[in-house]
Structures are given as structure tokens and as C-alpha cells.
Tab-separated table of C-alpha atoms in Angstrom:
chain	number	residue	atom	x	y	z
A	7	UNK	CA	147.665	225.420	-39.735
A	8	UNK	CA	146.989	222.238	-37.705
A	9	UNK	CA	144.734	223.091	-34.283
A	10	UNK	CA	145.862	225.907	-32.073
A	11	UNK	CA	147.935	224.079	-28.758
A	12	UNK	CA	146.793	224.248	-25.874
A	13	UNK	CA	148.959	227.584	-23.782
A	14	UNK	CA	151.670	226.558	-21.578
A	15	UNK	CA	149.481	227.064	-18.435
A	16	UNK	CA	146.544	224.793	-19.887
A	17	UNK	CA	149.369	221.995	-20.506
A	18	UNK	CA	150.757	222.094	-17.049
A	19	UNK	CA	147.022	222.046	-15.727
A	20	UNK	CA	146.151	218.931	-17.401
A	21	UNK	CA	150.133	217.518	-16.998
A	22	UNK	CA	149.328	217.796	-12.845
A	23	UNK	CA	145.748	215.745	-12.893
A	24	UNK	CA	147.227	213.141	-15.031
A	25	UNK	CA	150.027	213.231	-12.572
A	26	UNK	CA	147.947	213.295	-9.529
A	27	UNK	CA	145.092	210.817	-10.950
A	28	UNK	CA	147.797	208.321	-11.446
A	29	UNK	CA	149.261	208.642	-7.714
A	30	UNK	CA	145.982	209.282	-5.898
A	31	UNK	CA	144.890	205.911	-7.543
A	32	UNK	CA	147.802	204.003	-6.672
A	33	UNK	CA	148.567	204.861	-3.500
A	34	UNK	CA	145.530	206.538	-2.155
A	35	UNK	CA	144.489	209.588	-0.821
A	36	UNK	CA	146.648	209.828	2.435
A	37	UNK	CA	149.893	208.074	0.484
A	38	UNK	CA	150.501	210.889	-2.000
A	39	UNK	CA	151.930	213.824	-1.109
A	40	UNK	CA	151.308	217.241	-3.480
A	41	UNK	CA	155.640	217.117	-3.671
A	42	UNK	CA	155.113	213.611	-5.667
A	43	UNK	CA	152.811	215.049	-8.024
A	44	UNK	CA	154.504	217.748	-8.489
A	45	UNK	CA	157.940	215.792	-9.439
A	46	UNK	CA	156.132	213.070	-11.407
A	47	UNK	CA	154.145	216.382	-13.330
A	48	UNK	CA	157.733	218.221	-13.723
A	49	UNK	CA	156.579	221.054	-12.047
A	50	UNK	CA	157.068	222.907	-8.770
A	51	UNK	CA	154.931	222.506	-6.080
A	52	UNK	CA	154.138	225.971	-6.176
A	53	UNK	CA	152.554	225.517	-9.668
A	54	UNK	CA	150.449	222.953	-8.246
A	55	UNK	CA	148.799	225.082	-5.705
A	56	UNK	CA	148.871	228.495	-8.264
A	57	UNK	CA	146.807	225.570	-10.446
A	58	UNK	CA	143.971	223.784	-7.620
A	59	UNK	CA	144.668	225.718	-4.155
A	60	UNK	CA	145.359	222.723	-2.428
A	61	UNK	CA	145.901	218.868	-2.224
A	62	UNK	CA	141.980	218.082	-1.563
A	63	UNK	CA	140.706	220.654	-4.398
A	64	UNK	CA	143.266	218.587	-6.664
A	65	UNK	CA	141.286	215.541	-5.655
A	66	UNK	CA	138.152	216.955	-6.323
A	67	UNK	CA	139.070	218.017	-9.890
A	68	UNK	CA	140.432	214.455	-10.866
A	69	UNK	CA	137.143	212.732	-9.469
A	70	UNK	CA	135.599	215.513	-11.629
A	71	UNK	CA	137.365	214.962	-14.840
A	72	UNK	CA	136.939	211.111	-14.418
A	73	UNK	CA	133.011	211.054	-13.652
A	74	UNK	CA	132.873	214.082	-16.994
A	75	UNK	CA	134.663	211.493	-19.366
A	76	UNK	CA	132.582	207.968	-17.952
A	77	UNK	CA	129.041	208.959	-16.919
A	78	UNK	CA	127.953	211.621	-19.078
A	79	UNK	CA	128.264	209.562	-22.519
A	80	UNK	CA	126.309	206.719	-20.308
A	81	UNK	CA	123.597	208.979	-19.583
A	82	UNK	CA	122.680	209.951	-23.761
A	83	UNK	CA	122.836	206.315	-24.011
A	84	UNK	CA	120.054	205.814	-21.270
A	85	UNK	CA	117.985	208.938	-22.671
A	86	UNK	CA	117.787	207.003	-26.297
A	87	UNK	CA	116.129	203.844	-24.231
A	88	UNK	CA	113.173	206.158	-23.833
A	89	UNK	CA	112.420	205.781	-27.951
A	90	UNK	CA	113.081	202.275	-28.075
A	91	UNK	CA	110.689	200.052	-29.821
A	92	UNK	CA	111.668	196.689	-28.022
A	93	UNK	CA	112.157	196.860	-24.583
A	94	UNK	CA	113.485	194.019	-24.010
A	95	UNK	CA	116.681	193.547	-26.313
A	96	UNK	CA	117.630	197.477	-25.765
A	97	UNK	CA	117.097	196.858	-21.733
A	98	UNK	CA	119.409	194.000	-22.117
A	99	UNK	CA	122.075	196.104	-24.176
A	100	UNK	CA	122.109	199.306	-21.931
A	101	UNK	CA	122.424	196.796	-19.155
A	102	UNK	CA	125.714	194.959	-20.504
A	103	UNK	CA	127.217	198.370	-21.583
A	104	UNK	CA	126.472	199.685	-17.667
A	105	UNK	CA	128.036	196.389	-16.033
A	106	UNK	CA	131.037	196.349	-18.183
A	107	UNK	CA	131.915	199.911	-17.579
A	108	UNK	CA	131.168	200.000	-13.465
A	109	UNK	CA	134.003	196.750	-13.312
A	110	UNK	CA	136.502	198.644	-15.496
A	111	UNK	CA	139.269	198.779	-13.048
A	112	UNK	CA	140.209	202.492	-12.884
A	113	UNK	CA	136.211	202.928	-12.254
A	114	UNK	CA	136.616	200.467	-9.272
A	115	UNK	CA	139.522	202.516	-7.729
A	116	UNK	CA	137.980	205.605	-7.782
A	117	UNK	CA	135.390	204.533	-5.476
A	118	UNK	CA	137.628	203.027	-3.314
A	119	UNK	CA	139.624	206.162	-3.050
A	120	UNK	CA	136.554	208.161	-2.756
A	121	UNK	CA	134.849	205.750	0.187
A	122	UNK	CA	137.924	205.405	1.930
A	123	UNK	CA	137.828	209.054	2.209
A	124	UNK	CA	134.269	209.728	3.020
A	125	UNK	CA	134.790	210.200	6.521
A	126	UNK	CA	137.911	212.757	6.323
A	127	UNK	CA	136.782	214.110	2.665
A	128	UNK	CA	132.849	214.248	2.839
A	129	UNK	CA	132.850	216.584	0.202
A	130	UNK	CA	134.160	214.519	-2.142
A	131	UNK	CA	132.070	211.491	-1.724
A	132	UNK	CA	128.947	213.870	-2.117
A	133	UNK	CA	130.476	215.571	-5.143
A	134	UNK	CA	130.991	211.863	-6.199
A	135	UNK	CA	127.561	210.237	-5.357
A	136	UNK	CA	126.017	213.236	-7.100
A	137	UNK	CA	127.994	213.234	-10.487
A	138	UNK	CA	127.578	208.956	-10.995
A	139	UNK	CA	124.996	206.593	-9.013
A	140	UNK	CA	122.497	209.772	-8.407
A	141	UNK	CA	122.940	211.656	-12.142
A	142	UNK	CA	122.905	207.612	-13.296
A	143	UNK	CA	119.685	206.651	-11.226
A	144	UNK	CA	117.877	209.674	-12.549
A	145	UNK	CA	118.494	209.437	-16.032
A	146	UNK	CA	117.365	205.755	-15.618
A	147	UNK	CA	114.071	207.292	-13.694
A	148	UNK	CA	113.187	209.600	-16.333
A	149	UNK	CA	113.659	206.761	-18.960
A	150	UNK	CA	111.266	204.706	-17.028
A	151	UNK	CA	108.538	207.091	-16.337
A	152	UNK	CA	108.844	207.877	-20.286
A	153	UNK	CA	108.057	203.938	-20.695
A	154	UNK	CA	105.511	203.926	-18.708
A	155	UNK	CA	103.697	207.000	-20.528
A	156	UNK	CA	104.090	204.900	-23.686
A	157	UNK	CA	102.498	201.558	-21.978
A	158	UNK	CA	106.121	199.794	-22.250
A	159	UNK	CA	106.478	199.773	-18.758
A	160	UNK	CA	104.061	199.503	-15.881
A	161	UNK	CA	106.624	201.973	-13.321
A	162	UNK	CA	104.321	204.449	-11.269
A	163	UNK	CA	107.373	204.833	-9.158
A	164	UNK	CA	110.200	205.228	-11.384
A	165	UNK	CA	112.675	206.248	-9.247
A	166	UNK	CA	111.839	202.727	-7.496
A	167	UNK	CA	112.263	200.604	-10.459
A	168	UNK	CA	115.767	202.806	-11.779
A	169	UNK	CA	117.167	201.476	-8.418
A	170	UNK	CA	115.780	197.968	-8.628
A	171	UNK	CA	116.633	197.857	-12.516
A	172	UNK	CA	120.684	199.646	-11.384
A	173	UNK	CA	121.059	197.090	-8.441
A	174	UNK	CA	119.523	193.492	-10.126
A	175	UNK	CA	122.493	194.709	-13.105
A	176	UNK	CA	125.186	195.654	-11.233
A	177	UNK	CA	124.599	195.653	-7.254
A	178	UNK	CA	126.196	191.877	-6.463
A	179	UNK	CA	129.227	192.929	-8.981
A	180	UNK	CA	129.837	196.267	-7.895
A	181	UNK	CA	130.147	195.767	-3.977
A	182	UNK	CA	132.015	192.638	-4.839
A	183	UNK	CA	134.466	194.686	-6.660
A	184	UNK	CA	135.157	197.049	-3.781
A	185	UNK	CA	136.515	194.233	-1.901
A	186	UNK	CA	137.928	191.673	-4.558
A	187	UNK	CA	138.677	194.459	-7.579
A	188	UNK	CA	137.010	194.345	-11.300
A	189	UNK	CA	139.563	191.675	-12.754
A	190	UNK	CA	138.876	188.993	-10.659
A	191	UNK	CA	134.755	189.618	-10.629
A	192	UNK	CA	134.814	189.826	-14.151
A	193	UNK	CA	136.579	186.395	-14.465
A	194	UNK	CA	133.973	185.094	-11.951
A	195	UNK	CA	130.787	185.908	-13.972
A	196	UNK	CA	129.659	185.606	-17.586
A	197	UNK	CA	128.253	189.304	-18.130
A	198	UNK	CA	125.565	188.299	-20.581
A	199	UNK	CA	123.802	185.498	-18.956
A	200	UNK	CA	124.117	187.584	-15.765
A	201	UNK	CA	122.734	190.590	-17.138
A	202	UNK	CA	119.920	188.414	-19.221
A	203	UNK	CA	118.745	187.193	-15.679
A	204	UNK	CA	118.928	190.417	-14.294
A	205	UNK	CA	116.527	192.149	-17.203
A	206	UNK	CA	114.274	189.057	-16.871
A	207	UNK	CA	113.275	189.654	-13.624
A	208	UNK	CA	113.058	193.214	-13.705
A	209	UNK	CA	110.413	193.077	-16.773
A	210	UNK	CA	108.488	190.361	-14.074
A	211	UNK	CA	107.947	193.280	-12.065
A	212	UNK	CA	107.454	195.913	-14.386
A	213	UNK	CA	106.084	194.560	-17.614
A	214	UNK	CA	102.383	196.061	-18.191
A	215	UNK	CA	99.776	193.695	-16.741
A	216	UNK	CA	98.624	192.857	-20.420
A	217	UNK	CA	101.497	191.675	-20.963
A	218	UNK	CA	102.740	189.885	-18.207
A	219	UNK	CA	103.949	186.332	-18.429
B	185	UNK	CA	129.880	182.337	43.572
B	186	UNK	CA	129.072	184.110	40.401
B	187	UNK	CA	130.579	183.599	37.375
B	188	UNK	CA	134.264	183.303	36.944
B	189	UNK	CA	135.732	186.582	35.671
B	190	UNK	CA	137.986	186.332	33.008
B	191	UNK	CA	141.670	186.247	33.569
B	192	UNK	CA	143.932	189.284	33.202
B	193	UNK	CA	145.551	188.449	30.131
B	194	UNK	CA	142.102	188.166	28.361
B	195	UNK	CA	140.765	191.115	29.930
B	196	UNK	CA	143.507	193.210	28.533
B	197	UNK	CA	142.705	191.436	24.889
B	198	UNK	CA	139.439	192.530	25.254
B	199	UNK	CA	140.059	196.098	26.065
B	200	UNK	CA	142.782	196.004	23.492
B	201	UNK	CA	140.169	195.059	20.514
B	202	UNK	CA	138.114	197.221	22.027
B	203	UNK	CA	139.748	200.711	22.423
B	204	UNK	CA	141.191	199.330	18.335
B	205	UNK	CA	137.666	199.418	17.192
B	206	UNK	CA	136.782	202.035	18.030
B	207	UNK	CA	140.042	204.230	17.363
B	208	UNK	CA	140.310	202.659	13.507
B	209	UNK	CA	136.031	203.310	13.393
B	210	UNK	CA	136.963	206.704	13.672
B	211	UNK	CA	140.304	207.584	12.209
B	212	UNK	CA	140.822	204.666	9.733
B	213	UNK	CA	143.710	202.662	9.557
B	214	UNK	CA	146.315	205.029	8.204
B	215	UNK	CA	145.051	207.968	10.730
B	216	UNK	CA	145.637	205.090	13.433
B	217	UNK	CA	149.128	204.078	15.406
B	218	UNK	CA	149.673	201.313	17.745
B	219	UNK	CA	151.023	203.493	20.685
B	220	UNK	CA	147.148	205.469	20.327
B	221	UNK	CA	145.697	201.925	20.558
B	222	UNK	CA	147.846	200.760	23.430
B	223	UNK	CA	147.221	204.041	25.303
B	224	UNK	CA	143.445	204.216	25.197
B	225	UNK	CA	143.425	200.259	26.370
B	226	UNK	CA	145.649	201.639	29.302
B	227	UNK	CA	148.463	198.912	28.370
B	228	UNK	CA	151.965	199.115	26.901
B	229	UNK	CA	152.827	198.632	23.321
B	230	UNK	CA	154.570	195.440	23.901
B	231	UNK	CA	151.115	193.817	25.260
B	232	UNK	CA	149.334	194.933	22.694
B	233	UNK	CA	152.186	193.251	20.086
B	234	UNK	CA	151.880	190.048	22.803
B	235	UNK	CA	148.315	189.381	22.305
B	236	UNK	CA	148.173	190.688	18.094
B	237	UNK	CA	151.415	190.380	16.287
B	238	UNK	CA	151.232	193.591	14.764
B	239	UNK	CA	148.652	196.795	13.436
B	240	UNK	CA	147.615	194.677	10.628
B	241	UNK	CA	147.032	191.497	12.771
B	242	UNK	CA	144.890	193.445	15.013
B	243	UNK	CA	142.589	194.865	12.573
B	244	UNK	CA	141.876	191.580	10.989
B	245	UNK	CA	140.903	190.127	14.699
B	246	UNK	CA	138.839	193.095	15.183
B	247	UNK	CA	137.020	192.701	11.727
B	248	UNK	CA	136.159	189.397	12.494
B	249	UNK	CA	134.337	189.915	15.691
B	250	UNK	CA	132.490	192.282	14.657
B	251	UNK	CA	131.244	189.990	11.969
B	252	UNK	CA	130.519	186.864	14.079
B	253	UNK	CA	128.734	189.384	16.151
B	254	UNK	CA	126.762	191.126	12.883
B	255	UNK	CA	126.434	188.468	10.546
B	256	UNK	CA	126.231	185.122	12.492
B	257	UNK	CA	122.993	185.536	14.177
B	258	UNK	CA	121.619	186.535	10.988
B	259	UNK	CA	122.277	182.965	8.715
B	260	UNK	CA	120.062	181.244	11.600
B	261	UNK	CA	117.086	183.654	10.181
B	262	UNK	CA	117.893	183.147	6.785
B	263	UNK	CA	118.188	179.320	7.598
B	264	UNK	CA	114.772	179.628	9.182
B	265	UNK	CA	113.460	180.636	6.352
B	266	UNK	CA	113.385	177.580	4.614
B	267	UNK	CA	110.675	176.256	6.447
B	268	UNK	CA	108.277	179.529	6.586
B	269	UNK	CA	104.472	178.557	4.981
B	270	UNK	CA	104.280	182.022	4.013
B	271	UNK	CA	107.460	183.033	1.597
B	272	UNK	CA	106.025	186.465	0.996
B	273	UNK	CA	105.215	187.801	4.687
B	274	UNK	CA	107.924	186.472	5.672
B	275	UNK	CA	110.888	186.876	3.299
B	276	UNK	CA	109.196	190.929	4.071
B	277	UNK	CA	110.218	190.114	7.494
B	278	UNK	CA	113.638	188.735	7.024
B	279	UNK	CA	114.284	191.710	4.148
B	280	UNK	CA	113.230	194.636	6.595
B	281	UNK	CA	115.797	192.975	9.106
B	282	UNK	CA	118.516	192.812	6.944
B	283	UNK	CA	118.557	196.771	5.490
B	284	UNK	CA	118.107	197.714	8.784
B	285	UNK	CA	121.141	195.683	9.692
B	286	UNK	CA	123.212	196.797	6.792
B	287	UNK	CA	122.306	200.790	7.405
B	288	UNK	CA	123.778	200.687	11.108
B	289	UNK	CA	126.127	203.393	11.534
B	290	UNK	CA	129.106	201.031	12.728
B	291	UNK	CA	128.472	198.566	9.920
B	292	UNK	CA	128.489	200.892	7.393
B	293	UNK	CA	132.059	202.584	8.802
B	294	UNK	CA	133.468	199.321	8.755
B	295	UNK	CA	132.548	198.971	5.020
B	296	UNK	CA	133.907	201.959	4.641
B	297	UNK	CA	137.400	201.214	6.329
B	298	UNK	CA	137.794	197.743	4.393
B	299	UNK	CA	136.838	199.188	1.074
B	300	UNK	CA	139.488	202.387	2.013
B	301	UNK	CA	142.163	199.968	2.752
B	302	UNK	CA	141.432	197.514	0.008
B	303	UNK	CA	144.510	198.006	-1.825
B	304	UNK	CA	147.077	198.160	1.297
B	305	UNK	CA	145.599	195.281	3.034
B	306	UNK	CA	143.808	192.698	0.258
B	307	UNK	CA	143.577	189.969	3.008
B	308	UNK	CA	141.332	192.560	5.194
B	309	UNK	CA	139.078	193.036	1.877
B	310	UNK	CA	139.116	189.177	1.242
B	311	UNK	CA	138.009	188.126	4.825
B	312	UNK	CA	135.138	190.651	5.133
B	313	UNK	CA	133.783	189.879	2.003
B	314	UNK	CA	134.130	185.920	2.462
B	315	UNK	CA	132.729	186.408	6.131
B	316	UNK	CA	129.736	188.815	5.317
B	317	UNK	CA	128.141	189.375	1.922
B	318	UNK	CA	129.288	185.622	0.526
B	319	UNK	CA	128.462	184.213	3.732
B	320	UNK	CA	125.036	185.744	3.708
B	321	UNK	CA	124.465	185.492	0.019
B	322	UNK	CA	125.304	181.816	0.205
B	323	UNK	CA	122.904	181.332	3.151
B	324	UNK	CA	119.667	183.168	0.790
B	325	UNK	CA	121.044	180.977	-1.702
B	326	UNK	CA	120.345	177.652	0.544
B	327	UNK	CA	117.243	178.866	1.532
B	328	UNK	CA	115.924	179.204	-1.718
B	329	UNK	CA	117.049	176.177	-3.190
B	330	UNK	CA	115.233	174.581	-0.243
B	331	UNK	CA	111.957	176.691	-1.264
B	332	UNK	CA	112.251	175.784	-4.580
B	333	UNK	CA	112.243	172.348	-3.557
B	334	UNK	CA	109.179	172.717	-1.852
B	335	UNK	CA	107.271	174.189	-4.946
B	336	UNK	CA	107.165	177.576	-2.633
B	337	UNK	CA	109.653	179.775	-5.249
B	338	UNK	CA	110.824	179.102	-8.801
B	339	UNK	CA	114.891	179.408	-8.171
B	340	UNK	CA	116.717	176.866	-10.392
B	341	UNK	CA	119.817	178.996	-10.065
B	342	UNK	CA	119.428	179.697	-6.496
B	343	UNK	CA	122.592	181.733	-6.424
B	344	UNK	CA	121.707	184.166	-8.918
B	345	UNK	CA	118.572	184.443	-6.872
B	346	UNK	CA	119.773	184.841	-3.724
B	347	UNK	CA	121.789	187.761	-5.449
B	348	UNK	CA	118.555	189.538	-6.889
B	349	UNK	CA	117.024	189.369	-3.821
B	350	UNK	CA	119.627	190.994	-1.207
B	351	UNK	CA	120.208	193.488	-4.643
B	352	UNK	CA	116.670	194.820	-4.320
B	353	UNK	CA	116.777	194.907	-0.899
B	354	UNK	CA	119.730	196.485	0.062
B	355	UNK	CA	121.952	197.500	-2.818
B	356	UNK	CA	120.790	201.268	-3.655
B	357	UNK	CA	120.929	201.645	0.227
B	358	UNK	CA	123.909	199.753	1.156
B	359	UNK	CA	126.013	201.856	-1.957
B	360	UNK	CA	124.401	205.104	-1.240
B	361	UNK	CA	125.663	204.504	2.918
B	362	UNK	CA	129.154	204.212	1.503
B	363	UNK	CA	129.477	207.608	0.340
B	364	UNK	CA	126.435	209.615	2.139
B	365	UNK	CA	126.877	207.588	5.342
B	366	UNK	CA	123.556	205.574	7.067
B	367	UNK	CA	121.657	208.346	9.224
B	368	UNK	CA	121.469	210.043	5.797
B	369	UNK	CA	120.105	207.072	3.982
B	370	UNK	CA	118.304	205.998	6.470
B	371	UNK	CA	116.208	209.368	6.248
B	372	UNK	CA	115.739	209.255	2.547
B	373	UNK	CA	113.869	205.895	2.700
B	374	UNK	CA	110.725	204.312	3.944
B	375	UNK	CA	112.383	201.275	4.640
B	376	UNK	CA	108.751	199.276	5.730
B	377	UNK	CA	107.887	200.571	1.564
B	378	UNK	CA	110.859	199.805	0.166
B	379	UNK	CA	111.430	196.576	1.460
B	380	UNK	CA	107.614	195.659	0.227
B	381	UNK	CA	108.346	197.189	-3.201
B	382	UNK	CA	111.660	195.536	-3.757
B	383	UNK	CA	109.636	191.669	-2.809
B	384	UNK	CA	107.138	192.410	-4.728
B	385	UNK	CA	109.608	192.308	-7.741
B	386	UNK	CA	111.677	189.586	-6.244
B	387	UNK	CA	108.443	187.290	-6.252
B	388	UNK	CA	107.146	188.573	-9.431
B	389	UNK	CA	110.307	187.308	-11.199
B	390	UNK	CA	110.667	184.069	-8.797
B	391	UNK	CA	107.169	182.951	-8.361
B	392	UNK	CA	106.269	179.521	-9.562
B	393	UNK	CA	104.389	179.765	-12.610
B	394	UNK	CA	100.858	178.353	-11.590
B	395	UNK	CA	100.537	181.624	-9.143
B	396	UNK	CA	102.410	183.931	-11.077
B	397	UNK	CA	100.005	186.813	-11.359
């Protein structure tokens, strides 16, 4: 026997938040109406609301599913920094892997979407500030205060340095992004030296004093 | 006589941009119409399609006030800069200024609106981010080319510096603002610290190297 299919209920389920992820990112929040998702899904409305109660809890389950699939494989790949035996090159990797993946294009329109809506759906920019920059920032924090215990870094405020290491990385690229998209600030940069400069200054400020160039 | 008031026609374009800002502030530009606009300003729809073309036209007219009103005053600090004999007290000075200026509640709603309507309205997205965060970036960028000059920083790529600096000033605020709003942020952070902590790592990365400590 091959795997077991998913029930007819768990294939309608996903069916509507691929539906509705594609339409909420296109046309925003406000430009999709639950009858579109339900005709691009092939199913009535009714099984739309049976499924997520309403259009906003539909939202919510999307941004959801999308911050599941990108962050949480991010955030092993920041706990392994905390072993590392050279600083330096695995700073520099982590970096280019987190730059790359906050200007993938879907990425970019989901915080569009989701800041566009902050004022009408706080909810979902809490639910969304919670599940990626905060879950990120924290994972980088605990990281850092790990480095420090093993006299690799010199962070007695790791929070601090997770935010100064996040925003020298990807802070001028991200906001850019929310105003010009991914595409075009991807063609304007060249992601290695950028990130190279980025992990050079951050080791200025937190390399231990011994070492400090 | 005191000063010449301003003609009727320019009154009314005042009032106009003015009952606009504050109705798309509030509602965004979706949950906004023309005939709302034209009936908080107390004038007819036609005047208000007189004096701005259309919905669109308006907005962009309204964006860029409030940046020549923002931003502006803030390049002649950052120009002012150049000269200072003490780079760290008073790049502190200039840094506590700007992340207070970026956290304002109507700054950070106006984000919010151009970043929402991103998609819908590119040219809105393109002439907020040419007018404010290239504008300003380009301005730190000046400065420190100038400083470098002067043996005061180490910045042979001033632009990447410039980019570091506002980064570690403002970017965990500014992108937290954008989803948790800035009263919120504002009471998370000890701005007077965090300015001092993010400088410290500016200079530490951008010091020349006979002081570098």
C-alpha cells in the first residue's frame, strides 16, 4: 500500500488555504472576497466557513502555515550556531541563509499584507510579529548568550546584540523591500559582500576583548 | 496690516490635504472615498478633483508633505554633523533624535499605509522610500564620507555605513512599530540605552584604527 490519503475533508482544508494564500497575496486583504476563494478552491462558500469560521480566521491560518514552513527550519539552524567552533565563517553563513530567505518574494508579501492590515487586523500582525522577527530574535539571543558562556562572544546583553546582529544583516534590505519588493533589492545588492560587512562589524562590537582587533 | 491670508482657493487645498490625512491615517486608502474626503473639508467633490486630479493624486500630495515636513529638517542635522569635534556624543545626539522621530505615532501609520498599498499604488511606495529612508540614508552617507575625510571615522564605503548605522539605531524599532504600532515600542525600550548601545557598536566597527579600543 502506498501512504494512506489524506480524507476528503483534510483535502478541501488544505485546497481552501492554497486557494486563499494565493488571493490574499495578490490582491490583498480587503480585495478578496471568501466567494473567490471559494470558486478558485471548488468549493462552496459554506465549506469555507464549516472549515475557518470566517474570512479573518482564514487569514490567520495562512500567515500560520507560512511562518510554520519558513521560520521554524531557520530557527534549528540558529540553535546549531551555539556549537560552532569558528565564529566567524558560521556567523557569516547563518547570515546569508537569513538575508536570502527574508527577500524571497512571497516572504515580502506577507508582510505587506500583514502591515497593511495592522490597524483593522491587530491580531494578526501580533500573531505575526510573534511567530517570525520575535521567535527569530530569541533564538538568535539564546545563541548569543551561549557564545558568550563559551568566551566566543563578549554579549552581556544578548537580546541587544540578536537585534543589532538581525538589523546590520537584513534591516536596510528588508524595509527596502516593503516599498520596492525582493526582486529589485536583490538585483541592487551583492548578498555576500553585504552580509561580510555586516558580520564584520558586528564581531567589532562583540568579539571578546582578547581578541579584539 | 498683518500678514496676507491666503486666498480661498488655497485655503480649501489646505483643508482638503488636511481632512485626506487624516481620514486615509485612519481608515487606509481602500477604507477611504473621495465624497468622505470632500465632506469632512466642507467642499464638493468636484473641488476636491479641481485642486488633485483624482484619490490617487491626492494621496501622493499628501505623502509628500508630510515628508518635507518629517524628513527635511532632519538632513540639515545630519549635514551638521560633518563638522561635530566630537563624533561619538554627538552622532548619540543625532541617533536619539532620529528613533524618536521614526517611533511617532503618525509616522509610523504612514509606513504602515504605503507598505499596505504597495502593490496597488507602486509610485506611492517608490516616492516615500526615495523621499525618506534613501534621502536620509544618503545624507548619513555624506556625512560620513566627510568624517572619514577628516580622520574622525574609518568609512571607505560610506554607504554601507550610513546603512549600519540607521540599522542599529532604528531597525528592530522601526520593524517592530510596523506590526505592534509605536506607543507599544516605544514602552519596550530605553531609547537614551539603546541608542548608546547601538553607537557603541557602530564606532567599534567604524573607528579609525589608531583609537580602536
Amino acid at each position: 500500500m502506498t501512504e494512506p490519503a489524506l480524507g476528503r475533508s483534510a483535502r478541501k482544508r488544505l485546497t481552501i488555504l492554497s486557494a486563499g494564500r494565493e488571493l490574499f497575496l495578490s490582491n490583498g486583504y480587503q480585495g478578496t472576497s471568501v466567494d473567490q476563494i471559494a470558486a478558485s478552491a471548488e468549493v462552496s462558500k459554506q465549506t469555507v466557513y464549516k472549515h475557518f469560521g470566517d474570512k479573518q480566521e482564514l487569514l490567520l491560518a495562512i500567515v500560520n502555515g507560512a511562518l510554520e514552513a519558513t521560520v521554524t527550519p531557520f530557527l534549528g539552524q540558529i540553535a546549531a550556531l551555539a556549537d560552532t567552533a569558528d565564529v566567524e565563517a558560521d556567523l557569516t553563513v547563518v547570515a546569508g541563509d537569513y538575508l536570502r530567505a527574508v527577500l524571497q518574494e512571497p516572504v515580502v508579501q506577507l508582510r505587506r499584507l500583514v502591515v497593511g492590515e495592522a490597524n483593522r487586523v491587530p491580531a494578526l500582525a501580533e500573531l505575526y510579529y510573534e511567530q517570525a522577527p520575535a521567535r527569530t530574535l530569541a533564538a538568535f539571543a539564546y545563541c548569543f548568550s551561549r557564545l558568550h558562556d563559551r568566551g566566543l562572544l563578549r554579549a552581556p546583553e544578548p537580546a541587544v546584540a540578536a537585534e543589532h546582529f538581525a538589523f546590520l544583516i537584513i534591516g536596510r534590505s528588508i524595509d527596502q523591500a516593503l516599498f520596492l519588493g525582493g526582486p529589485q533589492v536583490q538585483a541592487s545588492v551583492d548578498i555576500d559582500d553585504y552580509v561580510r560587512a555586516g558580520v564584520r562589524v558586528f564581531l567589532a562590537g562583540y568579539r571578546p576583548r582578547a581578541e579584539a582587533r
